[in-house]
Amino acid sequence: MSNNTSNYQEYTFSKLLEQYDKILIPMIQRDYAQGRTDKKATDVRSNLLTDIFSDKNVHFDLVFGSKEKRIIDGKEKNCFIPVDGQQRLTTLFLLYLYGQKAGKTNTELDLSKFSYDTRRAASDFCKSITSEEWAVSNDKNVSDVIKDSSWFMNYWEKDPTVEGMLNMLDAIHEKCKKTIDYPNLDKVSFFFFDLESNGLNENLYLKMNSRGKPLTAFENLKAKMEKVLPEDVKIEDKCFPNCDASPKDSFKAKWKYFMDRNWTEAFWDSANPEKYDVSIAKFIVRFLSGYWAAFGNNDEKTTAEDLKIVNRKEQNDKNYSDYIQFEPIKAVLELNDAFPSLAYALTTAPKITSYWTNNAINVSDKSEYKFLTAIFTYVLFDGDKDAMRFAWNMAENYVTEYDTFVTYCKRAGEISNFKRIKKLTFYRALSSIEFVGNTSDQMKEEIAKAEQMLDGAPRSDGKTWEEIIIKAEKFVFFKGAIRFLFTPKDIGDDWEHFDAKWANAQEYFDKDGVKDGNENDKLYKSNALLMKSLLANCDDFGKRIWWHFEFSNDANRWKRILISGNWRNAVDAIMGVRVTTETTRKSIDAISKPYIKNIVDDGLMDYVCKYMPGAWIRSTYHDYHAIWQSGYPSYQIVLNPILSQLKFYNKIDYSDKNSIENCRYYKCVDKNVDFKYGCHFFRWWGYPNEKELDVYLMENDWANYKERPNPTSDKGTDEDRYYCFRVTKDMESDPSKFTDALDELIKKLQIS
């Protein structure tokens, strides 16, 4: 485009309005920004009005766009579509409007010709403020006058363009209070350039418009979805909110109507209005991703992979605010009932409450995977209460991110098809279907519970298994995961002892985790009785269950313990028999390994649970274990099997500075363990690798490693420079081999 202005014409707003039947701000434009309340917009607004109210000639630079024929209200209209100049034209529109309503201008311009074609709320608002009766009041803000009018729709306040227009009208009103004369708006002019007449098109905007910004990712998505909306979709009442004013003739018209009204309102957060686009975009894209998993072509891998890319975890909200790839979305929308299902989901979103608390879901949660799991299930099974119970259990205990969400949706689709084909109830379908591939532990639990509800032996107390199971699911922090009440070995094999375990569960736990009983020997929390009993009944301390094991009585820790298959035997023991001081003592006495016995028999467990909430065990380089506080602590408590056994038999001693009162274990700086063997000092190095070894002979004060006077080689490894050795696995089962290695180092020291 040439910089020569010979093709430009000087226009005023009134001249432009008289030339066209309609001025439509297009979808490609952003919301009205000059009415925002941030500092930058406030400064721009203030400076702009100061210039205009000075009554000097003001030039608004260049406005350009294209002409377009459109059918509006059944008539063909000659429309001007601005490509650049939206902000300035909107401000001029509001200045003319205020002048007319306040009786400050004699112009009879038809301001109803000006409108927005972005969100329908802005379009309806422009139509109403130009056609409805309202008047400027000296003692009230213009925005208050308009909002108090009977014709003003509350949901309009949630539209950023409407909000900006109201703010600008208030600013004009305040300016008028400080001046006598209203400005002559025909002194405000701009260069007008018609793209079409000059052989150009609106694509030029993408290269030229550095002042504004293109549509948000959601607005682009919405516009593209509207283009592929089918005309012949059957209208079902459940898909749309009840509204007498909505279009009645087509699904497509209803979709557009509610997208800019009720559905917008459902995702609007007045505290974070800028997050609306991201929130509703996430909801739509994620729901459709689940829909593809349930009903898409499994042989077509590209769409599934593209959907995963759109939702990739590491991008978080960025993917939904910058760009949303439409091709995979389009592929989903081409599936049968995809559009009606999505409409049903958007309509249902405000109605769903938490299964656990019956509280409304926060706006920001509506696009989260757990909530979408419930929405997806509601749509798939038309609100079936049994399906919804199943969905909340799975959401709480299985769905954590994109992969588990789409896997759930795939399973839900399989259940839905099986239920429809076999004409079964939800529980019967769930208990009868054979899934292809592996199923999660929570899914196995849901199947077992469904089978018990349907076919379990009648209860002697007259209650149904369904009501007992649901009550247990909703108890404190369990939230649907209760397999520890009926699974000592395999899923669903021990309903006979359910009631006893359920009674114990109510005795042990409250919403915060482990609680204390009323009797002295039932101090499950204060005396760490429940944790001690658990550890005493654990039959394999060599498993990876000890990796990051937390010594804590809180709800999160204990839920992980209760539902983990690794702890099943120990959990079954403490749930099946009421834990008391006596039963715990018997379990402790049965422990064969002394260093395991110590952890529950002496003061360590009390110390950990009282003073180190959140303490955890982590395996060191050789799978030997240390307990230390979460985060980056100043010390740790060491539980090293070899050293613990040697300490138990008084073969070694710990540094006084590391000792803990009434406890055979000790704390140490970092992960290094200082101990004394005979009259010599040693350190167990906590970070062994190819260079550093495990155990080092130390100077008397533990300050430095004891160096060899004559290094054995020039390789430069610690084994060449110091008296040290690497621990082997057989030393744990036979600690004498460890002391033999210590003796060998001492012997080498004496020889040198």
XYZ file of N, CA, C and O in Angstrom, residues 28 78 83 167 175 200 220 390 438 490 540 604 634 670 673 726:
64
model
N -12.990 -9.677 13.560
C -11.539 -9.639 13.588
C -11.007 -8.620 14.590
O -9.842 -8.626 14.947
N -26.122 -2.028 2.844
C -24.797 -1.634 2.385
C -23.957 -1.308 3.617
O -24.146 -0.267 4.244
N -11.566 -2.096 9.238
C -10.460 -2.998 9.508
C -9.504 -2.357 10.500
O -8.963 -3.009 11.379
N -18.048 2.849 30.645
C -16.976 3.645 31.261
C -16.701 4.916 30.467
O -16.475 5.990 31.044
N -16.549 14.920 32.063
C -15.925 16.014 31.313
C -16.918 17.153 31.093
O -16.564 18.343 31.184
N -7.685 -3.855 -2.756
C -7.086 -4.547 -1.621
C -8.175 -5.273 -0.850
O -9.367 -5.112 -1.095
N -11.487 -16.782 17.715
C -11.206 -17.459 16.453
C -11.865 -18.830 16.409
O -12.454 -19.229 15.404
N -20.491 -42.847 39.975
C -19.316 -43.495 39.381
C -18.330 -42.440 38.861
O -17.122 -42.534 39.086
N -5.927 -52.891 29.919
C -5.844 -52.776 31.374
C -6.859 -51.770 31.903
O -7.223 -50.810 31.232
N -7.182 -59.506 46.592
C -7.592 -59.141 45.241
C -8.893 -58.359 45.309
O -9.635 -58.445 46.280
N 7.188 -56.470 54.192
C 8.325 -56.369 53.271
C 8.826 -54.932 53.235
O 8.249 -54.080 52.582
N 11.343 -43.104 68.329
C 11.471 -42.473 67.018
C 10.114 -42.125 66.410
O 9.909 -41.031 65.905
N 17.298 -28.884 57.655
C 18.642 -28.681 58.192
C 19.210 -29.981 58.740
O 20.395 -30.078 59.006
N 22.867 -32.847 56.426
C 22.812 -33.364 55.067
C 22.430 -34.844 55.109
O 21.597 -35.246 55.906
N 26.251 -39.742 57.601
C 26.035 -40.369 58.900
C 27.372 -40.538 59.616
O 28.249 -41.257 59.130
N 33.189 -49.418 49.452
C 31.819 -49.376 48.951
C 31.003 -50.483 49.623
O 31.440 -51.628 49.709
